[in-house]
Coordinates of C-alpha atoms in Angstrom, one line a residue:
M1 CA 23.9 8.8 4.0
T2 CA 23.0 6.9 1.2
V3 CA 25.8 7.2 -1.6
L4 CA 26.3 6.2 -5.1
E5 CA 29.9 4.7 -4.9
E6 CA 30.5 3.8 -8.7
M7 CA 28.9 3.4 -12.0
R8 CA 30.4 1.2 -14.9
I9 CA 29.4 2.3 -18.3
R10 CA 29.8 -0.1 -21.4
S11 CA 28.8 0.6 -25.0
L12 CA 26.8 3.7 -24.4
G13 CA 27.4 6.6 -27.1
V14 CA 31.1 7.3 -27.2
I15 CA 32.0 5.5 -24.0
D16 CA 33.1 1.9 -25.0
D17 CA 33.8 0.8 -21.3
A18 CA 34.5 3.2 -18.3
V19 CA 34.2 3.2 -14.7
V20 CA 33.0 6.3 -13.0
E21 CA 34.1 6.5 -9.3
L22 CA 32.3 9.0 -7.1
S23 CA 33.0 10.8 -4.1
P24 CA 30.5 10.8 -0.9
G25 CA 30.9 14.7 -1.2
F26 CA 31.3 16.9 -4.4
T27 CA 32.6 15.0 -7.6
A28 CA 33.2 17.3 -10.5
V29 CA 33.3 15.4 -14.1
T30 CA 35.4 17.4 -16.5
G31 CA 36.8 16.9 -20.0
E32 CA 37.1 18.3 -23.7
T33 CA 33.8 19.3 -25.5
G34 CA 32.4 16.0 -26.9
A35 CA 34.6 13.8 -24.6
G36 CA 31.5 12.1 -23.4
K37 CA 30.7 14.1 -20.0
T38 CA 27.1 14.2 -20.5
M39 CA 26.8 10.3 -20.8
V40 CA 27.4 10.4 -17.1
V41 CA 24.0 12.2 -16.9
T42 CA 22.6 9.7 -19.3
S43 CA 24.0 6.8 -17.7
L44 CA 22.5 7.7 -14.3
A45 CA 19.2 8.5 -15.8
L46 CA 19.1 5.0 -17.4
L47 CA 20.2 3.4 -14.1
L48 CA 17.0 5.0 -12.6
G49 CA 14.7 4.0 -14.7
G50 CA 14.9 6.6 -17.8
R51 CA 13.5 6.3 -21.1
A52 CA 15.6 3.8 -23.1
D53 CA 16.7 5.0 -26.5
P54 CA 18.5 2.5 -28.7
G55 CA 20.2 5.5 -30.7
L56 CA 22.5 5.6 -27.7
V57 CA 23.8 2.1 -28.1
R58 CA 27.4 2.2 -29.4
I59 CA 27.5 1.2 -33.1
G60 CA 28.6 -2.3 -33.5
A61 CA 27.6 -3.3 -29.9
K62 CA 24.6 -5.5 -29.1
A63 CA 23.4 -3.5 -25.9
A64 CA 24.5 -0.9 -23.7
V65 CA 24.9 -1.5 -20.4
V66 CA 25.0 0.5 -17.0
E67 CA 25.9 -0.6 -13.7
G68 CA 25.7 1.1 -10.4
R69 CA 26.9 0.3 -6.8
L70 CA 24.8 2.2 -4.1
R71 CA 25.8 2.2 -0.3
P72 CA 22.6 3.0 1.4
S73 CA 22.1 4.0 4.8
P74 CA 20.1 1.7 7.3
G75 CA 16.4 1.8 6.8
A76 CA 16.6 4.1 3.6
P77 CA 13.1 4.1 1.7
A78 CA 14.8 3.1 -1.3
V79 CA 16.4 0.0 0.2
V80 CA 13.0 -0.9 1.8
R81 CA 11.2 -0.9 -1.3
A82 CA 13.9 -2.8 -3.2
E83 CA 14.0 -5.4 -0.6
E84 CA 10.3 -5.9 -0.8
A85 CA 10.8 -6.6 -4.5
G86 CA 13.0 -9.3 -3.6
A87 CA 16.5 -7.5 -3.9
E88 CA 19.5 -8.5 -1.5
L89 CA 22.3 -6.5 -0.7
D90 CA 25.9 -7.5 -1.6
D91 CA 28.0 -6.6 1.5
G92 CA 25.8 -3.8 2.3
A93 CA 25.7 -2.5 -1.2
L94 CA 22.7 -2.4 -3.5
L95 CA 23.6 -3.0 -7.1
I96 CA 21.7 -1.8 -9.8
S97 CA 21.8 -2.7 -13.5
R98 CA 20.2 -1.5 -16.8
T99 CA 20.7 -3.1 -20.3
V100 CA 19.3 -1.5 -23.4
S101 CA 19.5 -3.3 -26.7
A102 CA 20.1 -2.1 -30.3
E103 CA 16.6 -3.4 -31.0
G104 CA 15.5 -1.1 -28.3
R105 CA 14.3 -3.8 -25.7
S106 CA 15.2 -2.9 -22.1
R107 CA 16.1 -4.8 -18.8
A108 CA 16.5 -3.9 -15.4
H109 CA 18.2 -5.9 -12.3
L110 CA 18.1 -4.7 -8.6
G111 CA 20.0 -6.6 -6.0
G112 CA 20.6 -9.5 -8.3
R113 CA 16.7 -9.6 -9.0
S114 CA 15.2 -9.1 -12.4
V115 CA 12.6 -6.2 -11.9
P116 CA 10.2 -4.0 -14.0
V117 CA 12.2 -0.8 -15.2
G118 CA 9.2 1.2 -13.4
L119 CA 10.5 0.0 -10.1
L120 CA 14.1 1.9 -10.9
A121 CA 11.9 5.0 -11.6
E122 CA 10.0 4.7 -8.2
L123 CA 13.3 4.5 -6.6
A124 CA 14.6 7.4 -8.2
D125 CA 12.5 9.9 -6.4
D126 CA 14.2 8.9 -3.0
L127 CA 17.4 8.5 -4.4
V128 CA 18.7 11.5 -7.0
A129 CA 17.6 14.9 -8.0
V130 CA 18.9 15.4 -11.5
H131 CA 19.0 19.2 -12.7
G132 CA 20.2 19.6 -16.5
Q133 CA 19.3 21.5 -19.5
T134 CA 16.9 18.8 -20.6
D135 CA 16.3 16.6 -17.4
Q136 CA 14.8 18.3 -14.6
Q137 CA 13.5 16.2 -11.6
G138 CA 12.5 16.4 -7.9
L139 CA 11.7 20.0 -7.0
L140 CA 10.2 20.7 -10.2
R141 CA 7.1 18.8 -9.4
P142 CA 4.7 20.6 -7.0
A143 CA 4.0 17.8 -4.8
R144 CA 7.6 17.7 -4.2
Q145 CA 7.8 21.7 -3.6
R146 CA 5.2 21.4 -1.1
G147 CA 6.6 18.4 1.0
A148 CA 10.1 20.4 0.9
L149 CA 8.4 23.6 2.0
D150 CA 6.8 21.6 4.7
R151 CA 10.0 20.3 6.1
Y152 CA 11.6 23.7 5.8
A153 CA 8.9 25.1 8.0
G154 CA 9.6 22.7 10.7
D155 CA 7.1 22.2 13.6
A156 CA 5.0 25.1 12.6
V157 CA 3.7 23.2 9.8
S158 CA 4.3 19.5 11.0
V159 CA 2.3 19.8 14.1
P160 CA -1.0 21.1 12.7
R161 CA -0.4 18.7 9.7
E162 CA -0.3 15.8 11.9
K163 CA -3.6 16.7 13.7
Y164 CA -5.0 17.4 10.2
L165 CA -4.1 14.0 8.7
A166 CA -5.7 12.1 11.5
A167 CA -9.1 14.3 11.3
Y168 CA -8.8 13.9 7.4
R169 CA -8.4 10.0 7.9
R170 CA -11.3 9.9 10.3
L171 CA -13.6 11.9 8.0
R172 CA -12.6 9.8 5.0
D173 CA -13.7 6.6 7.2
V174 CA -16.9 8.3 8.5
A175 CA -17.8 9.4 4.8
T176 CA -17.3 5.8 3.6
E177 CA -19.6 4.3 5.9
L178 CA -22.2 6.9 5.8
G179 CA -22.1 6.6 2.0
E180 CA -22.5 2.9 2.0
L181 CA -25.4 3.3 4.6
T182 CA -27.0 6.1 2.4
T183 CA -26.6 4.4 -0.7
R184 CA -28.1 1.0 0.4
A185 CA -30.9 2.7 2.1
R186 CA -33.6 1.1 -0.1
E187 CA -31.8 -2.3 -0.1
R188 CA -31.9 -2.2 3.9
A189 CA -35.5 -1.2 3.8
Q190 CA -36.3 -3.9 1.5
E191 CA -34.3 -6.5 3.6
A192 CA -36.0 -5.3 6.8
D193 CA -39.3 -5.7 5.1
L194 CA -38.7 -9.3 4.5
L195 CA -37.4 -10.1 7.7
R196 CA -40.4 -8.8 9.4
F197 CA -42.6 -10.8 7.2
G198 CA -40.7 -13.7 8.1
L199 CA -40.7 -13.2 11.6
G200 CA -44.6 -12.7 11.5
E201 CA -45.0 -15.8 9.9
I202 CA -43.1 -17.8 12.4
A203 CA -44.8 -16.2 15.1
A204 CA -48.1 -16.9 14.0
V205 CA -47.5 -20.5 13.9
E206 CA -45.4 -20.6 17.1
P207 CA -43.3 -23.7 16.2
V208 CA -41.6 -25.6 19.2
A209 CA -38.1 -27.2 18.8
G210 CA -38.6 -31.0 17.8
E211 CA -42.3 -30.6 17.2
D212 CA -42.2 -31.5 13.4
A213 CA -40.5 -34.9 14.6
E214 CA -43.1 -35.6 17.2
L215 CA -46.2 -34.7 14.9
A216 CA -44.6 -37.2 12.1
A217 CA -44.4 -39.9 14.4
E218 CA -47.9 -39.3 15.9
A219 CA -49.4 -39.0 12.2
E220 CA -47.9 -42.2 11.4
R221 CA -49.4 -44.0 14.1
L222 CA -52.8 -42.5 13.6
G223 CA -52.9 -43.1 10.1
N224 CA -52.3 -46.8 10.7
A225 CA -54.2 -47.4 14.0
E226 CA -56.4 -50.4 12.4
A227 CA -53.3 -52.3 11.3
L228 CA -51.5 -51.6 14.8
A229 CA -54.6 -52.6 16.8
S230 CA -54.6 -55.8 14.8
A231 CA -51.2 -56.5 15.2
A232 CA -51.1 -55.8 19.1
S233 CA -54.1 -58.2 19.4
V234 CA -52.7 -61.1 17.5
A235 CA -49.4 -60.8 19.3
H236 CA -51.2 -60.6 22.6
A237 CA -53.0 -63.7 21.9
A238 CA -50.0 -65.4 20.8
L239 CA -48.3 -64.8 24.3
A240 CA -51.3 -64.8 26.7
G241 CA -53.8 -67.0 25.1
V242 CA -57.6 -66.4 23.9
P243 CA -60.1 -66.3 26.8
E244 CA -62.5 -67.5 24.3
D245 CA -60.7 -70.5 23.5
P246 CA -59.4 -72.2 26.7
E247 CA -57.8 -75.1 24.5
A248 CA -55.7 -72.7 22.5
V249 CA -52.0 -73.1 23.7
D250 CA -50.0 -69.9 24.1
A251 CA -46.4 -68.8 24.5
T252 CA -46.4 -68.1 28.1
T253 CA -48.1 -71.3 29.2
L254 CA -45.5 -73.1 26.9
V255 CA -42.5 -71.5 28.4
G256 CA -44.0 -71.9 31.9
A257 CA -44.4 -75.8 31.4
A258 CA -40.7 -76.0 30.0
G259 CA -39.6 -74.0 33.0
R260 CA -41.2 -76.2 35.6
A261 CA -39.8 -79.3 34.1
L262 CA -36.5 -78.1 34.3
D263 CA -36.9 -76.7 37.6
A264 CA -37.9 -80.4 38.8
V265 CA -34.6 -81.8 38.0
R266 CA -32.2 -78.8 38.4
A267 CA -30.8 -80.2 41.9
H268 CA -29.3 -83.0 39.7
D269 CA -27.3 -80.9 37.4
P270 CA -26.1 -77.3 37.5
V271 CA -26.3 -76.9 33.9
L272 CA -29.9 -77.7 33.6
G273 CA -30.4 -75.3 37.1
A274 CA -29.0 -72.3 35.1
L275 CA -31.3 -73.0 31.9
A276 CA -34.1 -73.1 34.5
E277 CA -33.2 -69.7 35.8
R278 CA -33.0 -68.3 32.2
M279 CA -36.5 -69.9 31.5
G280 CA -37.8 -68.2 34.4
E281 CA -36.6 -64.8 33.1
I282 CA -38.3 -65.5 29.9
S283 CA -41.4 -66.2 31.4
I284 CA -41.4 -63.1 33.1
L285 CA -40.5 -61.1 30.0
L286 CA -43.3 -62.6 28.2
T287 CA -45.9 -61.8 30.8
D288 CA -44.7 -58.0 30.8
V289 CA -44.8 -57.7 27.1
A290 CA -48.2 -59.5 26.9
G291 CA -49.3 -56.8 29.4
E292 CA -47.9 -53.8 27.3
L293 CA -49.4 -55.2 24.3
A294 CA -52.9 -55.1 26.2
G295 CA -52.3 -51.6 27.3
Y296 CA -51.4 -50.4 23.8
A297 CA -54.3 -51.8 22.0
D298 CA -56.6 -50.3 24.8
N299 CA -55.0 -47.0 24.6
L300 CA -54.7 -46.5 20.7
D301 CA -56.5 -43.6 19.6
A302 CA -57.9 -44.0 16.2
D303 CA -59.8 -40.7 16.2
P304 CA -59.9 -39.5 12.6
L305 CA -60.2 -35.7 14.0
R306 CA -57.1 -36.0 15.8
L307 CA -55.4 -37.2 12.7
A308 CA -56.8 -34.3 10.7
A309 CA -55.5 -31.8 13.5
V310 CA -52.1 -33.4 13.4
E311 CA -51.9 -33.0 9.3
E312 CA -53.1 -29.6 9.5
R313 CA -50.4 -28.7 12.1
R314 CA -47.6 -30.5 9.9
A315 CA -48.7 -28.6 6.9
A316 CA -48.2 -25.2 8.8
L317 CA -44.7 -26.4 10.0
S318 CA -43.9 -27.6 6.4
A319 CA -44.6 -24.2 5.1
L320 CA -42.0 -22.4 7.6
T321 CA -39.5 -25.2 6.7
R322 CA -39.9 -24.6 2.9
K323 CA -38.8 -21.0 3.6
Y324 CA -36.7 -20.7 6.4
G325 CA -34.8 -24.0 7.0
E326 CA -34.5 -27.7 6.6
D327 CA -36.4 -28.3 9.8
I328 CA -38.0 -26.5 12.8
A329 CA -34.7 -26.1 14.6
A330 CA -33.3 -24.5 11.5
V331 CA -36.3 -22.5 11.2
L332 CA -36.1 -21.1 14.8
A333 CA -32.2 -20.3 14.4
W334 CA -33.1 -18.2 11.3
A335 CA -35.7 -16.4 13.3
Q336 CA -33.1 -15.7 16.2
E337 CA -30.4 -14.3 13.7
S338 CA -33.2 -12.3 11.7
A339 CA -34.5 -10.6 14.9
A340 CA -30.8 -9.6 15.4
R341 CA -30.2 -8.3 12.0
L342 CA -33.7 -6.3 12.0
T343 CA -32.5 -4.5 15.2
E344 CA -29.3 -3.6 13.4
L345 CA -31.1 -2.4 10.4
D346 CA -33.6 -0.5 12.4
G347 CA -30.7 1.1 14.2
D348 CA -29.1 2.4 10.9
D349 CA -30.9 5.5 11.0
D350 CA -29.7 6.4 14.4
R351 CA -26.2 5.5 12.9
I352 CA -26.8 7.8 9.7
G353 CA -27.7 10.5 12.2
E354 CA -24.6 10.0 14.4
L355 CA -22.3 9.8 11.3
T356 CA -23.8 12.7 9.7
A357 CA -23.3 15.0 12.8
E358 CA -19.7 13.7 13.2
H359 CA -19.1 14.2 9.4
D360 CA -20.2 18.1 9.9
A361 CA -18.2 18.5 12.8
L362 CA -14.9 16.8 11.3
R363 CA -15.3 19.2 8.2
G364 CA -15.4 22.2 10.4
E365 CA -12.3 20.9 12.3
L366 CA -10.3 20.5 9.2
A367 CA -11.3 23.9 8.0
G368 CA -9.5 25.1 11.0
L369 CA -6.6 23.1 10.6
A370 CA -6.1 23.6 6.9
Q371 CA -6.1 27.3 7.5
A372 CA -3.4 26.9 10.1
L373 CA -1.4 24.8 7.4
T374 CA -2.0 27.4 5.1
D375 CA -0.9 30.4 7.3
A376 CA 2.2 28.5 8.5
R377 CA 3.0 27.8 4.9
A378 CA 2.8 31.2 3.6
E379 CA 5.2 32.3 6.6
A380 CA 7.7 29.6 5.5
A381 CA 7.2 30.7 1.8
E382 CA 8.3 34.1 2.6
R383 CA 11.5 33.2 4.5
F384 CA 12.2 30.5 1.8
A385 CA 11.8 33.1 -1.1
A386 CA 13.9 35.6 0.6
A387 CA 16.7 33.1 1.1
V388 CA 16.6 31.8 -2.4
T389 CA 16.7 35.2 -3.8
E390 CA 19.6 36.0 -2.0
E391 CA 21.5 33.0 -3.3
L392 CA 20.5 33.8 -6.9
A393 CA 22.2 37.2 -6.7
S394 CA 25.5 35.5 -6.2
L395 CA 24.9 33.1 -9.0
A396 CA 24.8 35.6 -11.8
M397 CA 21.1 36.3 -11.5
P398 CA 21.0 39.5 -9.4
H399 CA 17.5 40.5 -10.6
A400 CA 15.8 37.2 -10.2
R401 CA 13.1 36.9 -7.6
V402 CA 11.6 33.5 -6.4
S403 CA 8.4 33.1 -4.6
F404 CA 5.6 30.6 -3.9
A405 CA 2.1 30.7 -5.1
I406 CA -0.1 28.9 -2.3
S407 CA -3.6 28.4 -3.6
Q408 CA -6.7 26.6 -3.1
V409 CA -9.0 25.1 -5.7
P410 CA -12.7 25.8 -5.3
A411 CA -15.0 22.8 -4.9
D412 CA -18.7 22.7 -4.0
D413 CA -18.1 19.9 -1.7
G414 CA -15.1 21.2 0.2
I415 CA -14.1 22.8 3.3
E416 CA -14.1 26.8 4.0
V417 CA -10.6 28.3 4.0
G418 CA -9.9 31.9 3.7
G419 CA -13.8 32.5 3.3
R420 CA -14.0 29.9 0.3
T421 CA -15.1 26.5 -0.2
V422 CA -12.4 24.7 -1.6
A423 CA -11.1 21.2 -2.4
Y424 CA -9.0 19.4 0.4
G425 CA -6.8 16.3 0.7
P426 CA -4.5 14.5 2.9
H427 CA -1.9 17.4 2.9
G428 CA -4.4 20.2 3.3
A429 CA -6.1 22.3 0.8
D430 CA -3.0 24.1 -0.4
E431 CA -1.7 23.9 -4.0
V432 CA 2.0 24.9 -3.7
E433 CA 4.0 26.0 -6.7
L434 CA 7.6 27.7 -7.0
L435 CA 7.6 30.7 -9.1
L436 CA 10.4 32.5 -10.7
A437 CA 10.5 36.2 -12.0
P438 CA 14.0 36.1 -13.9
H439 CA 14.2 40.0 -14.3
P440 CA 12.5 43.1 -13.1
G441 CA 9.0 43.7 -14.8
A442 CA 8.7 39.8 -15.6
Q443 CA 5.6 38.1 -14.5
P444 CA 6.4 35.3 -11.9
R445 CA 6.2 31.9 -13.7
P446 CA 6.3 28.4 -12.6
I447 CA 10.1 27.7 -12.5
A448 CA 10.2 25.0 -15.2
R449 CA 8.5 27.7 -17.6
G450 CA 10.1 30.7 -16.3
A451 CA 13.7 30.0 -16.8
S452 CA 16.2 28.9 -19.6
G453 CA 18.2 25.7 -19.2
G454 CA 21.1 27.3 -17.5
E455 CA 19.2 29.6 -15.3
L456 CA 17.0 26.6 -14.5
S457 CA 19.9 24.5 -12.9
R458 CA 21.2 27.8 -11.1
V459 CA 17.5 28.1 -9.5
M460 CA 17.6 24.6 -8.5
L461 CA 21.1 24.8 -6.9
A462 CA 19.9 27.8 -5.2
V463 CA 16.7 26.0 -3.9
E464 CA 18.6 22.8 -2.9
V465 CA 21.4 24.9 -1.0
V466 CA 18.4 26.5 1.0
F467 CA 16.6 23.2 1.4
A468 CA 20.0 21.4 2.5
G469 CA 18.9 19.0 5.4
S470 CA 15.3 19.3 4.8
D471 CA 15.0 17.3 1.4
P472 CA 15.6 13.7 1.8
V473 CA 17.1 13.1 -1.4
P474 CA 20.8 11.9 -1.0
T475 CA 22.4 12.7 -4.2
Y476 CA 22.0 15.6 -6.5
L477 CA 23.2 15.6 -10.1
F478 CA 23.8 19.0 -11.9
D479 CA 24.4 19.4 -15.5
E480 CA 25.3 22.8 -17.0
V481 CA 24.6 24.3 -13.6
D482 CA 27.2 26.8 -14.8
A483 CA 26.0 27.7 -18.2
G484 CA 26.3 31.5 -18.9
V485 CA 28.4 32.2 -15.9
G486 CA 32.2 33.0 -15.2
G487 CA 34.5 34.8 -13.0
K488 CA 33.1 35.7 -9.4
A489 CA 29.7 34.0 -10.1
A490 CA 31.4 30.8 -11.2
V491 CA 33.3 30.7 -7.9
E492 CA 30.1 31.1 -6.0
V493 CA 28.4 28.3 -8.0
G494 CA 31.3 26.3 -6.8
R495 CA 31.1 27.4 -3.2
R496 CA 27.5 26.7 -3.2
L497 CA 27.9 23.1 -4.7
A498 CA 30.4 22.5 -1.8
K499 CA 28.0 23.8 0.8
L500 CA 25.4 21.5 -0.4
A501 CA 27.8 18.7 -0.6
R502 CA 28.1 18.9 3.3
S503 CA 24.6 17.2 3.6
A504 CA 24.4 15.3 0.5
Q505 CA 26.3 13.6 -2.5
V506 CA 26.7 16.2 -5.3
V507 CA 28.0 15.2 -8.7
V508 CA 28.4 18.0 -11.3
V509 CA 29.4 18.1 -15.0
T510 CA 31.2 21.1 -15.6
H511 CA 33.4 23.1 -18.0
L512 CA 34.2 25.9 -15.4
P513 CA 37.5 25.4 -13.5
Q514 CA 36.0 27.5 -10.6
V515 CA 33.6 25.0 -10.1
A516 CA 35.6 22.0 -10.4
A517 CA 38.3 23.4 -7.9
F518 CA 35.8 22.9 -5.1
A519 CA 35.2 19.4 -5.7
D520 CA 36.2 16.7 -3.4
R521 CA 37.2 14.4 -6.2
Q522 CA 37.5 15.3 -9.8
L523 CA 37.2 13.0 -12.8
L524 CA 38.7 13.5 -16.2
V525 CA 36.8 12.0 -19.1
E526 CA 38.9 11.8 -22.3
K527 CA 38.7 10.0 -25.3
T528 CA 41.5 7.5 -26.9
D529 CA 42.9 8.0 -30.4
D530 CA 40.1 5.9 -32.0
G531 CA 37.4 8.5 -30.4
S532 CA 36.2 6.2 -27.6
V533 CA 36.2 6.4 -23.9
T534 CA 37.7 3.3 -22.4
R535 CA 38.0 2.2 -18.7
S536 CA 41.1 4.1 -18.4
G537 CA 39.7 7.1 -20.2
V538 CA 37.8 8.1 -16.9
T539 CA 40.5 9.2 -14.6
V540 CA 40.4 10.5 -10.8
L541 CA 42.6 13.4 -10.9
E542 CA 44.9 14.1 -8.0
G543 CA 47.8 16.4 -7.4
E544 CA 49.7 17.3 -10.5
D545 CA 47.3 15.9 -13.0
R546 CA 44.5 18.0 -11.2
V547 CA 46.4 21.2 -11.5
R548 CA 47.0 20.4 -15.4
E549 CA 43.4 19.7 -16.0
L550 CA 42.4 23.0 -14.4
S551 CA 45.1 24.7 -16.3
R552 CA 43.5 23.4 -19.6
M553 CA 40.2 24.5 -18.5
L554 CA 41.4 27.9 -17.8
A555 CA 43.5 28.7 -20.7
G556 CA 43.0 25.8 -23.1
Q557 CA 46.2 24.6 -22.5
S558 CA 47.9 22.7 -19.7
D559 CA 51.5 23.7 -19.9
S560 CA 50.6 27.4 -19.3
S561 CA 52.7 28.7 -16.4
S562 CA 50.2 31.5 -15.7
A563 CA 47.3 29.0 -16.1
R564 CA 48.9 26.6 -13.6
A565 CA 49.5 29.6 -11.1
H566 CA 45.9 30.5 -11.3
A567 CA 44.7 26.8 -11.1
E568 CA 47.0 26.4 -7.7
E569 CA 45.5 29.5 -6.6
L570 CA 41.8 28.1 -7.2
L571 CA 42.4 25.1 -5.4
A572 CA 44.2 26.8 -2.4
S573 CA 41.2 29.0 -2.1
A574 CA 38.6 26.4 -2.3
R575 CA 40.3 24.3 0.3
A576 CA 40.4 27.6 2.3
D577 CA 36.6 28.1 2.0
A578 CA 36.2 24.6 2.9

């Protein structure tokens, strides 16, 4: 179990420097009126992200500082969140610090790391429930009331709630996809029209991969046919001679003569023999080139009609590359991708129909599961109300009645629960609120508005006792929970606080000895002669010192023999109950 082990308070209100050592079970904080007991509540509120009031800084001090050491249970949500923020544990403990300057500036540290004050407030929900005259947390919030009621109900709620949540998440995903498809219908239609137009243009031209490069080369050749023919003729004449001029000397003849000259003497020198071989190769190569030049000139097509046809085809291809890609290969790739995208867009209408059918089916399923949640919560709420009302009868509120208001908010676009169309969310369709009727004839009202400060603390105590083990908060702080009670009712308050402390850490600021007697640890807050509370001014009371303080609380004086006897009796009775 997560336990707040210790707080150190400096320069806060009447406290100069004090250490508050808390018990894992039930700790009672006592002392004379004005001694500074409520500073324990204020300190804890600051430590957990409460509002910083510079007026609380002790006169003459630059800043008030509150430090706390928390011993977390493994995997506690608050510790996981703290580690995500960069905090580190110190020998298994989480250190928290809050500083408030006299100028109003506030700083927070968590696990050795500076953090926003808001993070401390975020952790507070999982760490401490504060119940006091002016500061109520935890179960006053309807969301926490609903969550606690669900945990109290157990499997009767958790089983349909898990099924509901799975269906709710699927419905949310379906609604998101359906909304995107529906809102983008016009855009999708426009995109499909553009794709169809482009694919139509490409299909009309019927381009072939690489065709653009081949046509470009052919156009270049046809456009320069005369120059190419003339160059081929001149080159052929230079290599093979001109039939009309038998006197002209050509390259083939000259190379042949050179080869024959070398061949005649090759037997006398291997070097010239090798050169003769190479001259023979040259002669063969020249003959081949001369033959190809002759064939090129004969086959060269200088047809202007063919050139016009090539240029027309190239123009059609260029129109495609201007729109759909830098070359025909890119155009064909665009056509392939666009065809796949068009198939996807054409299938969206079918998808919208499928999603709409699934959406309607999920809403119907949610309606049934939400109704099951409502029924299970209503049954658990009756049991809860009876248990809390019974607790209140023993806490000097014999005529008080507690109940739950489970309602739904009408909504046009909701689900049908109880014959009405209502709003719904991840937890179902129920709005849950805890109500209190403090006396007969009174109308039940939300507990935050239906009880005085002292009554509210007792109602919260009764609620926490009933919810003990169900609510995840590990530490409860009660201030003035015993306001307006005494005698037997005070004993019952102490007994129930002790009962709650069996499953959680409980800290109570009290002026009643009947309550303090049940505590596992009693702390005395007392002033020094100069009116301040120092480190030694917060004392853990044991043995005779505790009897003396209980006597003071009973009779106003610690040396009264009858008060001492009564104090010892209270302690013995409390131990017997334990």
